[in-house]
Amino acid sequence: MSKELKGLGVGLTAAVGTVHVVAPAQALPAWGKSTIGAEAEATRLKGAIAAVSANLDELASRSDETTAEIFEALKMLLEDDELFEVAEGYLAEGSDAAGAIGQAVNEFGELLGGDPDFEARVADLQDLSRRVQANLAGIAVGLELPQTGQIILVGEDFSPADTAQFTPAVVGVITRAGGPTSHTAIICRARSIAAVVSVPDAFSLENGATVLVDPVGDRVVVGGTVSDATAALTFIDTDEEPIIPVRSNIGTAADAVVAAKTKANGVGLFRTELLYLSASTAPSVDQQAASYAEVLAAAPTGPIVVRTIDAGSDKPVPFLNMPHEENPSLGVRGFRLIVEHRQFIIDQLTSLEAARKQTGREVWVMAPMIATVDEAAEFANLARSIGSFKVGIMIETPAISMQVDRLQGVVDFVSIGTNDLSQYLFAADRMNPALGALLNPWQPGLIRMLAKIGADGAAAGVSVGVCGESASDPAFAVVLAGLGITSVSASPSQVNIVTNALASVTAEQAKEVAAAALAGTDAASAKANVLAALAKF
Ligand code: PEP
Ligand code: MG
C-alpha cells in the first residue's frame, strides 16, 4: 500500500507532481546591542524598510491584480508610523536595528494574536520583519523555483512574498503548519492550486518523489495517481442566480474593493474591530463615520451587514483597556462589553447611521456573542433608537442557538458564526491546533445544531445567515442552503465558487444534500456522503 499523510485539504481539485522541498530559510543573526547609537540604527532600519518596500513593489508589478493588492496592504503594514515609533523605543533602549524591528513586531503580534483574520496579519507582519532583518544582515530571501514541470512544494508555510514567487510549475502545495485560514490556504484556493495544509509529517516527503495531493480526501498519497484522488467536484461558472444570496466577509475598505469585484450580493459580515487594531485612543464619531462611509461606498451591491465591535478574548482592542481575564474566551467579549463600554457601542451605531445616510446604502447591524434573548432585545432596542437599520444578532453560543424561536419580533435576522459556535459547542479552543478535528464544520454535532437553527428561524420568520468560515466551502454552503439557511457569507476569494455551487443545484437538491450530511455519523462520513450526493447532479 502506498504511504498516506493526513492533513487538511484546501480546494476541490487534486494534482500529481514531484516533491520540491523548500528548505527552512537561512537563520537570521541573533539580536544584539547597538554599537553605533540609536540614530545611526534608525537610519539603517529606515533603509532596510525602504528596500523591502521596493521589493514588494517589484513583486506587485509581476503579480495579478488581487496579489498586487495584497502587496500594497503589506507595504502599508510595514510603513506604519506606529510600528516605527515602537521600534524607535527599542532603539532608545540600546537595541540594534534588527532587534528593534523584531521586538516591535512581536509586541504588535501579541496584541493582535487570536482571531484567524488577525493571525493572518500577524504572520504577514512577522514575515516582513524577517525580510527587514535579512536585508540588514545581507541575507538573500527568494524561492528560486523552476518555471516548467509539475512540482508539489513542501514547506513549513508560505508567506505572501513566497506565494508571489510561485511559478506556473507549482501545481500543488503541502505545508506542515498553517490552517484552513492561513495565507497559503487562501492563495491556493483562489488560484486553484491543490493544497493540503497542517500535515504533521510533511517533511518526511523526499525531494523528487511523486505524490498525489488529494485535498478532497484531506490527504497526500506518495506514489498516488490522479485516478486515486477522492471524487473532486467542479462547479460551472454561470450567470444563474444562486438558490440563496452569497455575500462577502470584509474587515477593511481594501477588502470591500476586492469583494466588489466578485459576484457577492452585498456584505454578510463587516468585522469593524479590524479598523481599531492599533488605535491607542478611541476613534471619534466623525472619524468612525468617515471610515464606515469609505467601506460602505466601496462594498458590493446589496445589503451590508455590519457587526458592532467584537473585542475581548482573541480580539484585543487597545483603547478599551480591558482587564486581564483568567479565561477570556468565556469572559467579557463581544456584546458583553455593553456594561463597561455602552458609549462606544452607541458611538458606533451613531457613526454607522451617519455613514448610511451619506452613502445611501442599505445597512444591517448585528451584535456578536449573544447568549440570551434579553441581550438580543437590548441590542435591538438600542440600534433601532439610533438608526434606520435592519437589526440582528450573531448566533455563536449554544444558549442562543436553543432559543431562536423566541427571537420572533425581537430581531429581523440572525447570522451564525460557526467559528465560535464550534468552539463553544465542542468546548474546544478555536486557536488550539491540536483540536482541529473537533472544529471541523463537518462534525455531526455542529450540522445538527445548524439544522435546528435553520428550522427554528424559518418557523419564527427570522432570516438565518451563516458568516463563519464553513460558508466558504462550496459543498458545505449547499448543505447550509438545504438546512434552511437563507444566505451565506464567504471570504472574498471564495465568493464566486460558492455562488457557482449554489447556482448549480435546486432547492430540492440542496435538501437532499443536507439529508446526506445529516446521515453522516462522523465528520468524514458526513463530508463523503455530501460529495457523493453532489456528484449525482
Ligand atoms: C464566527 O465566530 O464564526 C465569526 C464569523 O466571527 P469571528 O470569526 O470574527 O469571531
Ligand atoms: Mg465569532
Coordinates of C-alpha atoms and ligand atoms in Angstrom, one line a residue:
M1 CA 0.0 0.0 0.0
S2 CA 1.2 3.5 -0.8
K3 CA 2.1 5.8 2.0
E4 CA -0.5 8.3 3.0
L5 CA -0.1 11.5 5.0
K6 CA -3.2 13.1 6.6
G7 CA -3.8 16.9 6.7
L8 CA -6.5 19.5 5.9
G9 CA -7.4 19.7 2.3
V10 CA -7.8 23.1 0.6
G11 CA -9.9 23.4 -2.6
L12 CA -11.6 20.7 -4.7
T13 CA -9.1 19.6 -7.3
A14 CA -6.3 17.1 -7.0
A15 CA -2.8 17.2 -8.5
V16 CA 0.1 14.9 -9.0
G17 CA 3.7 16.2 -9.2
T18 CA 7.2 15.9 -8.0
V19 CA 8.1 16.9 -4.4
H20 CA 10.2 20.1 -4.2
V21 CA 11.1 20.6 -0.5
V22 CA 11.7 24.3 0.4
A23 CA 14.4 24.3 3.0
P24 CA 13.8 26.4 6.0
A25 CA 15.3 29.9 5.4
Q26 CA 18.8 30.7 6.5
A27 CA 18.9 31.5 10.2
L28 CA 18.9 35.3 11.0
P29 CA 21.7 36.5 13.3
A30 CA 20.8 37.0 16.9
W31 CA 19.7 40.4 18.0
G32 CA 22.3 42.5 19.7
K33 CA 23.0 45.8 21.4
S34 CA 23.9 48.7 19.2
T35 CA 27.5 49.7 18.9
I36 CA 26.7 52.7 16.6
G37 CA 24.0 54.5 18.5
A38 CA 20.2 54.9 18.2
E39 CA 20.3 57.5 15.5
A40 CA 22.5 55.5 13.1
E41 CA 20.5 52.3 13.8
A42 CA 17.3 54.3 12.9
T43 CA 18.9 55.2 9.6
R44 CA 19.8 51.6 8.9
L45 CA 16.3 50.4 9.8
K46 CA 14.7 53.1 7.6
G47 CA 17.0 52.0 4.7
A48 CA 16.1 48.3 5.2
I49 CA 12.4 49.0 5.3
A50 CA 12.7 51.1 2.2
A51 CA 14.5 48.2 0.4
V52 CA 11.9 45.7 1.5
S53 CA 9.1 48.1 0.4
A54 CA 10.8 48.5 -3.0
N55 CA 10.9 44.7 -3.3
L56 CA 7.2 44.4 -2.5
D57 CA 6.6 47.0 -5.3
E58 CA 8.6 44.8 -7.7
L59 CA 6.7 41.7 -6.7
A60 CA 3.4 43.5 -7.1
S61 CA 4.4 44.6 -10.6
R62 CA 4.8 41.0 -11.5
S63 CA 1.6 39.8 -9.9
D64 CA -2.1 39.7 -10.9
E65 CA -4.4 42.4 -9.6
T66 CA -5.5 40.6 -6.4
T67 CA -2.0 39.7 -5.3
A68 CA -0.8 43.2 -6.1
E69 CA -3.4 44.5 -3.7
I70 CA -2.1 42.1 -1.0
F71 CA 1.4 43.6 -1.5
E72 CA 0.0 47.1 -1.3
A73 CA -1.6 46.2 2.0
L74 CA 1.7 44.6 3.2
K75 CA 3.6 47.8 2.3
M76 CA 1.1 49.8 4.4
L77 CA 1.7 47.4 7.4
L78 CA 5.5 47.7 7.0
E79 CA 5.5 51.5 6.6
D80 CA 3.1 52.1 9.5
D81 CA 4.3 55.0 11.6
E82 CA 3.2 53.5 14.8
L83 CA 5.3 50.4 14.2
F84 CA 8.3 52.5 13.5
E85 CA 7.7 54.5 16.7
V86 CA 7.6 51.3 18.8
A87 CA 10.8 50.2 17.1
E88 CA 12.4 53.6 18.0
G89 CA 11.5 52.9 21.6
Y90 CA 13.6 49.7 21.5
L91 CA 16.4 51.6 19.7
A92 CA 16.4 54.2 22.5
E93 CA 16.9 51.3 25.0
G94 CA 20.0 50.3 23.1
S95 CA 18.8 47.6 20.7
D96 CA 20.3 47.2 17.2
A97 CA 18.1 47.8 14.2
A98 CA 17.2 44.1 13.8
G99 CA 16.3 43.7 17.4
A100 CA 14.2 46.8 17.4
I101 CA 12.0 45.8 14.4
G102 CA 11.9 42.2 15.7
Q103 CA 10.7 43.2 19.1
A104 CA 8.3 45.9 17.8
V105 CA 6.6 43.3 15.5
N106 CA 6.5 40.8 18.4
E107 CA 4.7 43.4 20.5
F108 CA 2.2 44.0 17.7
G109 CA 1.8 40.3 17.3
E110 CA 0.9 39.7 20.9
L111 CA -1.7 42.5 20.7
L112 CA -3.3 41.1 17.6
G113 CA -2.9 37.3 18.0
G114 CA -6.0 35.2 18.3
D115 CA -8.7 35.5 15.6
P116 CA -7.9 33.8 12.3
D117 CA -8.1 37.2 10.4
F118 CA -5.7 38.8 12.9
E119 CA -3.5 35.8 12.9
A120 CA -3.0 36.1 9.2
R121 CA -2.0 39.7 9.6
V122 CA 0.4 38.8 12.4
A123 CA 2.0 36.1 10.2
D124 CA 2.3 38.7 7.4
L125 CA 4.0 41.2 9.8
Q126 CA 6.4 38.5 11.1
D127 CA 7.4 37.7 7.5
L128 CA 8.0 41.4 6.8
S129 CA 10.1 41.6 10.0
R130 CA 12.2 38.7 8.9
R131 CA 12.7 40.3 5.5
V132 CA 13.8 43.6 7.0
Q133 CA 16.2 41.7 9.4
A134 CA 17.6 39.6 6.4
N135 CA 18.2 42.8 4.5
L136 CA 20.0 44.3 7.5
A137 CA 22.2 41.1 7.7
G138 CA 22.8 41.0 3.9
I139 CA 20.9 37.6 3.6
A140 CA 19.1 36.9 0.3
V141 CA 15.5 35.6 0.6
G142 CA 14.0 34.0 -2.5
L143 CA 12.4 30.7 -3.5
E144 CA 14.1 30.1 -6.9
L145 CA 11.5 27.7 -8.3
P146 CA 11.6 26.0 -11.8
Q147 CA 9.4 27.6 -14.4
T148 CA 8.4 24.3 -16.1
G149 CA 7.4 20.9 -14.9
Q150 CA 4.8 19.9 -12.3
I151 CA 6.1 20.5 -8.8
I152 CA 4.5 20.0 -5.4
L153 CA 6.0 22.5 -3.0
V154 CA 6.6 21.2 0.5
G155 CA 7.4 23.7 3.3
E156 CA 6.6 24.9 6.8
D157 CA 4.2 27.6 5.5
F158 CA 4.3 30.2 2.7
S159 CA 4.1 33.9 3.1
P160 CA 2.6 36.3 0.6
A161 CA 6.0 37.2 -0.6
D162 CA 6.7 33.5 -1.1
T163 CA 3.4 32.7 -2.9
A164 CA 4.0 35.7 -5.3
Q165 CA 7.1 33.8 -6.5
F166 CA 5.2 30.6 -7.3
T167 CA 5.8 29.8 -10.9
P168 CA 3.4 28.0 -13.3
A169 CA 5.2 24.8 -12.4
V170 CA 3.7 24.8 -8.9
V171 CA 0.6 22.5 -9.2
G172 CA 0.4 21.5 -5.6
V173 CA 1.4 22.7 -2.1
I174 CA 1.9 20.8 1.2
T175 CA 2.6 22.6 4.4
R176 CA 3.4 21.4 7.9
A177 CA 1.9 24.3 9.7
G178 CA -0.9 26.7 8.7
G179 CA -4.6 26.0 8.9
P180 CA -7.7 26.4 6.8
T181 CA -7.4 30.2 7.1
S182 CA -3.7 30.6 6.5
H183 CA -2.4 32.8 3.7
T184 CA -1.2 29.7 1.8
A185 CA -4.7 28.2 2.0
I186 CA -6.3 31.4 0.8
I187 CA -4.0 31.8 -2.1
C188 CA -4.1 28.2 -3.2
R189 CA -7.9 28.2 -3.0
A190 CA -8.0 31.4 -5.0
R191 CA -5.6 30.1 -7.7
S192 CA -7.0 26.5 -7.8
I193 CA -3.6 25.1 -6.7
A194 CA -4.2 21.7 -5.0
A195 CA -3.2 22.0 -1.3
V196 CA -3.1 20.1 1.9
V197 CA -2.1 22.1 4.9
S198 CA -1.4 21.2 8.5
V199 CA 0.3 17.9 7.6
P200 CA 2.4 16.9 10.6
D201 CA 4.6 14.6 8.6
A202 CA 5.2 16.9 5.6
F203 CA 8.9 16.9 6.0
S204 CA 9.1 13.1 5.7
L205 CA 8.4 13.6 2.0
E206 CA 11.6 13.3 -0.1
N207 CA 12.7 15.6 -2.9
G208 CA 11.9 14.1 -6.3
A209 CA 9.2 11.7 -5.0
T210 CA 5.9 11.6 -7.0
V211 CA 2.9 12.4 -4.8
L212 CA -0.8 12.9 -5.2
V213 CA -2.2 16.0 -3.4
D214 CA -5.8 15.0 -2.7
P215 CA -7.5 17.9 -0.9
V216 CA -11.0 16.4 -1.0
G217 CA -9.6 13.4 0.8
D218 CA -7.7 15.6 3.2
R219 CA -4.5 13.6 2.4
V220 CA -1.3 13.3 0.4
V221 CA -0.5 9.9 -1.2
V222 CA 3.1 9.0 -2.0
G223 CA 3.1 7.3 -5.4
G224 CA -0.6 8.1 -6.0
T225 CA -2.1 8.9 -9.4
V226 CA -4.9 11.3 -10.2
S227 CA -7.3 8.3 -10.6
D228 CA -6.7 7.6 -6.8
A229 CA -8.0 11.1 -5.9
T230 CA -11.2 11.3 -3.9
A231 CA -14.0 12.4 -6.2
A232 CA -13.4 16.1 -7.0
L233 CA -16.2 18.4 -7.8
T234 CA -16.2 21.2 -10.2
F235 CA -18.9 23.8 -10.4
I236 CA -19.6 25.5 -13.7
D237 CA -19.1 29.2 -13.8
T238 CA -22.5 30.5 -14.6
D239 CA -24.6 33.7 -14.6
E240 CA -27.5 31.9 -13.0
E241 CA -28.7 33.1 -9.6
P242 CA -27.6 31.0 -6.6
I243 CA -30.5 29.5 -4.6
I244 CA -29.7 31.7 -1.7
P245 CA -27.7 35.0 -1.7
V246 CA -23.9 34.8 -1.3
R247 CA -22.4 37.8 0.4
S248 CA -18.8 38.6 1.3
N249 CA -17.0 38.9 4.6
I250 CA -14.8 42.0 4.9
G251 CA -12.8 43.9 7.5
T252 CA -11.4 46.9 5.7
A253 CA -12.1 49.3 2.8
A254 CA -9.5 47.4 0.8
D255 CA -11.4 44.1 1.4
A256 CA -14.6 45.9 0.2
V257 CA -12.9 46.9 -3.0
V258 CA -11.8 43.3 -3.6
A259 CA -15.3 41.9 -2.7
A260 CA -16.9 44.3 -5.1
K261 CA -15.1 42.6 -8.0
T262 CA -16.7 39.3 -7.2
K263 CA -20.3 38.0 -7.6
A264 CA -21.0 39.0 -4.0
N265 CA -24.5 40.1 -3.2
G266 CA -23.6 42.7 -0.5
V267 CA -21.6 42.1 2.6
G268 CA -22.6 39.4 5.2
L269 CA -20.1 40.3 7.8
F270 CA -18.1 43.6 8.2
R271 CA -15.8 43.0 11.1
T272 CA -15.5 46.5 12.4
E273 CA -12.8 45.8 15.0
L274 CA -10.2 45.3 12.3
L275 CA -10.2 49.1 11.9
Y276 CA -9.2 49.6 15.5
L277 CA -6.4 47.1 16.0
S278 CA -3.6 49.5 16.5
A279 CA -5.7 52.5 17.8
S280 CA -4.5 53.6 21.2
T281 CA -7.3 56.1 21.7
A282 CA -11.0 55.6 20.9
P283 CA -11.8 57.0 17.4
S284 CA -14.3 59.9 17.4
V285 CA -17.8 59.6 15.9
D286 CA -16.6 61.7 12.9
Q287 CA -13.6 59.5 12.4
Q288 CA -15.6 56.4 12.6
A289 CA -18.3 57.8 10.3
A290 CA -15.6 58.6 7.7
S291 CA -14.1 55.1 7.8
Y292 CA -17.5 53.4 7.6
A293 CA -18.6 55.6 4.7
E294 CA -15.4 54.6 2.8
V295 CA -16.2 50.9 3.4
L296 CA -20.0 51.3 2.6
A297 CA -19.2 53.2 -0.6
A298 CA -16.8 50.5 -1.9
A299 CA -18.8 47.5 -0.8
P300 CA -20.5 45.2 -3.4
T301 CA -24.1 46.0 -4.3
G302 CA -26.6 44.6 -1.8
P303 CA -27.2 44.9 1.9
I304 CA -24.2 45.4 4.2
V305 CA -24.3 43.6 7.5
V306 CA -22.1 45.5 10.0
R307 CA -21.1 43.8 13.2
T308 CA -20.6 46.1 16.2
I309 CA -17.2 45.8 17.9
D310 CA -16.2 42.2 18.8
A311 CA -13.4 42.9 21.2
G312 CA -12.2 40.8 24.0
S313 CA -10.9 37.2 24.2
D314 CA -8.9 36.7 21.0
K315 CA -9.5 40.2 19.7
P316 CA -7.9 42.8 22.0
V317 CA -8.6 46.4 21.2
P318 CA -6.0 48.6 22.9
F319 CA -8.1 51.7 23.7
L320 CA -10.7 49.7 25.6
N321 CA -8.1 48.8 28.3
M322 CA -9.7 45.5 29.0
P323 CA -8.6 43.8 32.2
H324 CA -6.7 40.5 32.2
E325 CA -9.1 37.5 32.4
E326 CA -8.4 34.0 33.6
N327 CA -10.4 32.5 30.7
P328 CA -11.0 35.3 28.2
S329 CA -13.0 33.3 25.6
L330 CA -15.6 32.7 28.3
G331 CA -15.2 36.3 29.6
V332 CA -16.3 39.8 28.8
R333 CA -16.2 39.8 25.0
G334 CA -18.5 41.0 22.1
F335 CA -21.8 42.4 23.2
R336 CA -21.0 41.8 26.9
L337 CA -18.8 45.0 26.6
I338 CA -22.0 47.0 26.7
V339 CA -21.8 47.1 30.5
E340 CA -18.5 48.9 30.6
H341 CA -18.4 50.5 27.2
R342 CA -22.0 51.3 26.3
Q343 CA -21.0 54.7 24.9
F344 CA -18.6 53.1 22.4
I345 CA -21.4 50.9 21.1
I346 CA -23.7 53.9 20.9
D347 CA -21.0 55.9 19.1
Q348 CA -20.5 53.0 16.6
L349 CA -24.2 52.9 15.8
T350 CA -24.4 56.7 15.6
S351 CA -21.4 56.8 13.1
L352 CA -23.0 54.0 11.1
E353 CA -26.2 55.9 10.8
A354 CA -24.3 58.9 9.5
A355 CA -22.4 56.8 7.0
R356 CA -25.6 55.1 5.9
K357 CA -27.2 58.5 5.2
Q358 CA -24.1 59.8 3.5
T359 CA -23.8 56.8 1.1
G360 CA -27.5 55.8 0.7
R361 CA -26.5 52.2 1.3
E362 CA -28.7 49.5 3.0
V363 CA -27.2 48.8 6.4
W364 CA -28.0 46.0 8.7
V365 CA -26.4 45.9 12.1
M366 CA -25.7 42.9 14.4
A367 CA -24.2 42.2 17.8
P368 CA -21.7 39.4 18.5
M369 CA -21.6 36.9 21.4
I370 CA -25.2 37.0 22.4
A371 CA -26.3 34.3 24.9
T372 CA -29.8 35.4 26.0
V373 CA -33.0 36.8 24.4
D374 CA -32.8 39.7 26.8
E375 CA -29.4 40.7 25.3
A376 CA -30.8 40.4 21.8
A377 CA -33.7 42.7 22.8
E378 CA -31.4 45.2 24.5
F379 CA -29.2 45.5 21.4
A380 CA -32.2 45.6 19.0
N381 CA -33.9 48.4 21.0
L382 CA -30.7 50.4 21.2
A383 CA -29.9 50.0 17.4
R384 CA -33.5 50.9 16.4
S385 CA -33.4 54.0 18.6
I386 CA -30.3 55.3 16.8
G387 CA -30.7 54.4 13.1
S388 CA -32.8 53.0 10.2
F389 CA -31.2 49.6 10.2
K390 CA -32.4 46.0 9.9
V391 CA -31.3 44.6 13.3
G392 CA -29.9 41.2 14.1
I393 CA -27.6 39.2 16.3
M394 CA -24.9 36.6 15.8
I395 CA -25.6 33.1 16.8
E396 CA -22.3 31.9 18.4
T397 CA -23.3 30.4 21.7
P398 CA -25.3 27.1 22.2
A399 CA -27.6 29.0 24.6
I400 CA -29.0 31.4 22.0
S401 CA -29.0 28.5 19.4
M402 CA -31.6 26.8 21.6
Q403 CA -33.9 29.9 21.6
V404 CA -34.1 31.1 18.0
D405 CA -37.9 30.5 18.1
R406 CA -38.1 33.2 20.8
L407 CA -36.4 35.8 18.6
Q408 CA -39.6 36.3 16.6
G409 CA -40.4 40.0 16.7
V410 CA -37.2 40.7 18.6
V411 CA -34.7 40.8 15.7
D412 CA -35.0 40.9 11.9
F413 CA -32.3 38.4 11.3
V414 CA -29.6 36.2 12.8
S415 CA -26.2 35.3 11.4
I416 CA -24.4 32.1 12.6
G417 CA -20.7 32.4 13.4
T418 CA -19.7 28.8 13.0
N419 CA -16.1 29.6 14.1
D420 CA -17.2 30.5 17.6
L421 CA -20.3 28.2 17.7
S422 CA -18.0 25.2 17.1
Q423 CA -15.6 26.5 19.8
Y424 CA -18.4 26.7 22.4
L425 CA -20.4 23.7 21.2
F426 CA -17.4 21.4 21.4
A427 CA -15.7 23.1 24.3
A428 CA -12.6 23.3 22.0
D429 CA -10.5 26.4 21.9
R430 CA -10.5 27.6 18.3
M431 CA -6.9 28.7 18.5
N432 CA -5.6 25.3 19.6
P433 CA -4.2 23.4 16.6
A434 CA -4.4 20.2 18.5
L435 CA -8.3 20.4 18.5
G436 CA -8.7 21.0 14.7
A437 CA -10.7 17.7 14.3
L438 CA -13.4 18.9 16.7
L439 CA -13.5 22.3 15.0
N440 CA -14.1 20.7 11.6
P441 CA -17.5 22.1 10.4
W442 CA -18.4 18.6 9.1
Q443 CA -18.8 17.4 12.7
P444 CA -22.3 15.9 13.1
G445 CA -22.9 17.8 16.3
L446 CA -22.5 21.1 14.5
I447 CA -24.5 20.1 11.5
R448 CA -27.4 19.0 13.7
M449 CA -27.2 22.3 15.6
L450 CA -27.3 24.2 12.3
A451 CA -30.3 22.2 11.2
K452 CA -32.2 23.2 14.4
I453 CA -31.3 26.9 14.0
G454 CA -32.4 26.9 10.3
A455 CA -35.7 25.2 11.1
D456 CA -36.5 27.4 14.1
G457 CA -35.5 30.6 12.2
A458 CA -37.9 29.6 9.3
A459 CA -40.7 28.9 11.8
A460 CA -40.2 32.2 13.6
G461 CA -39.9 34.3 10.4
V462 CA -36.3 35.3 11.2
S463 CA -33.8 35.0 8.3
V464 CA -30.8 33.0 9.2
G465 CA -27.4 33.6 7.5
V466 CA -24.0 31.9 8.1
C467 CA -20.9 34.0 8.1
G468 CA -18.3 31.7 9.7
E469 CA -15.5 30.1 7.6
S470 CA -17.7 27.0 7.0
A471 CA -19.7 29.0 4.4
S472 CA -16.6 29.4 2.3
D473 CA -16.6 25.7 1.5
P474 CA -18.9 25.4 -1.6
A475 CA -20.1 21.9 -0.7
F476 CA -20.8 22.9 2.8
A477 CA -22.7 26.0 1.5
V478 CA -25.0 23.7 -0.4
V479 CA -25.6 21.8 2.9
L480 CA -26.4 25.1 4.6
A481 CA -29.0 26.0 2.0
G482 CA -30.6 22.6 2.3
L483 CA -30.8 23.1 6.1
G484 CA -32.9 26.2 5.6
I485 CA -30.1 28.8 5.9
T486 CA -31.3 31.8 3.9
S487 CA -27.9 33.4 3.0
V488 CA -24.2 32.7 3.3
S489 CA -21.2 35.0 3.6
A490 CA -17.8 33.8 2.4
S491 CA -14.3 35.2 2.2
P492 CA -13.9 37.3 -1.0
S493 CA -11.7 34.7 -2.7
Q494 CA -14.4 32.1 -2.2
V495 CA -17.5 34.1 -3.2
N496 CA -17.5 33.1 -6.8
I497 CA -17.0 29.4 -6.3
V498 CA -19.7 29.3 -3.5
T499 CA -22.0 31.2 -5.8
N500 CA -21.4 28.8 -8.7
A501 CA -22.1 25.8 -6.3
L502 CA -25.3 27.3 -5.1
A503 CA -26.4 28.1 -8.7
S504 CA -25.7 24.5 -9.8
V505 CA -28.4 22.9 -7.6
T506 CA -32.1 23.4 -7.0
A507 CA -33.6 24.0 -3.6
E508 CA -34.8 20.4 -3.6
Q509 CA -31.4 19.0 -4.4
A510 CA -29.8 21.1 -1.6
K511 CA -32.3 19.4 0.8
E512 CA -31.2 16.0 -0.4
V513 CA -27.5 17.0 0.1
A514 CA -28.4 18.3 3.6
A515 CA -30.1 15.0 4.4
A516 CA -26.9 13.2 3.2
A517 CA -24.8 15.4 5.6
L518 CA -27.2 14.7 8.5
A519 CA -26.9 10.9 7.9
G520 CA -23.1 11.1 8.5
T521 CA -22.1 9.7 11.9
D522 CA -18.7 11.4 11.9
A523 CA -17.1 14.3 10.1
A524 CA -15.5 12.1 7.4
S525 CA -18.7 10.3 6.6
A526 CA -20.8 13.5 6.6
K527 CA -18.4 15.0 4.0
A528 CA -18.1 11.8 1.9
N529 CA -22.0 11.5 1.8
V530 CA -22.3 15.1 0.6
L531 CA -19.7 14.8 -2.1
A532 CA -21.3 11.6 -3.3
A533 CA -24.8 13.3 -3.3
L534 CA -23.4 16.3 -5.2
A535 CA -21.7 14.1 -7.7
K536 CA -25.1 12.7 -8.8
F537 CA -26.4 16.1 -10.0
Ligands
PEP1 C1 -17.5 33.4 13.8 O1 -17.4 33.2 15.0 O2 -17.8 32.4 13.1 C2 -17.4 34.7 13.2 C3 -17.8 34.9 11.9 O3 -16.9 35.7 13.9 P1 -15.3 35.8 14.2 O4 -14.6 34.7 13.4 O5 -14.9 37.2 13.8 O6 -15.2 35.5 15.7
MG2 MG -17.2 35.0 16.3

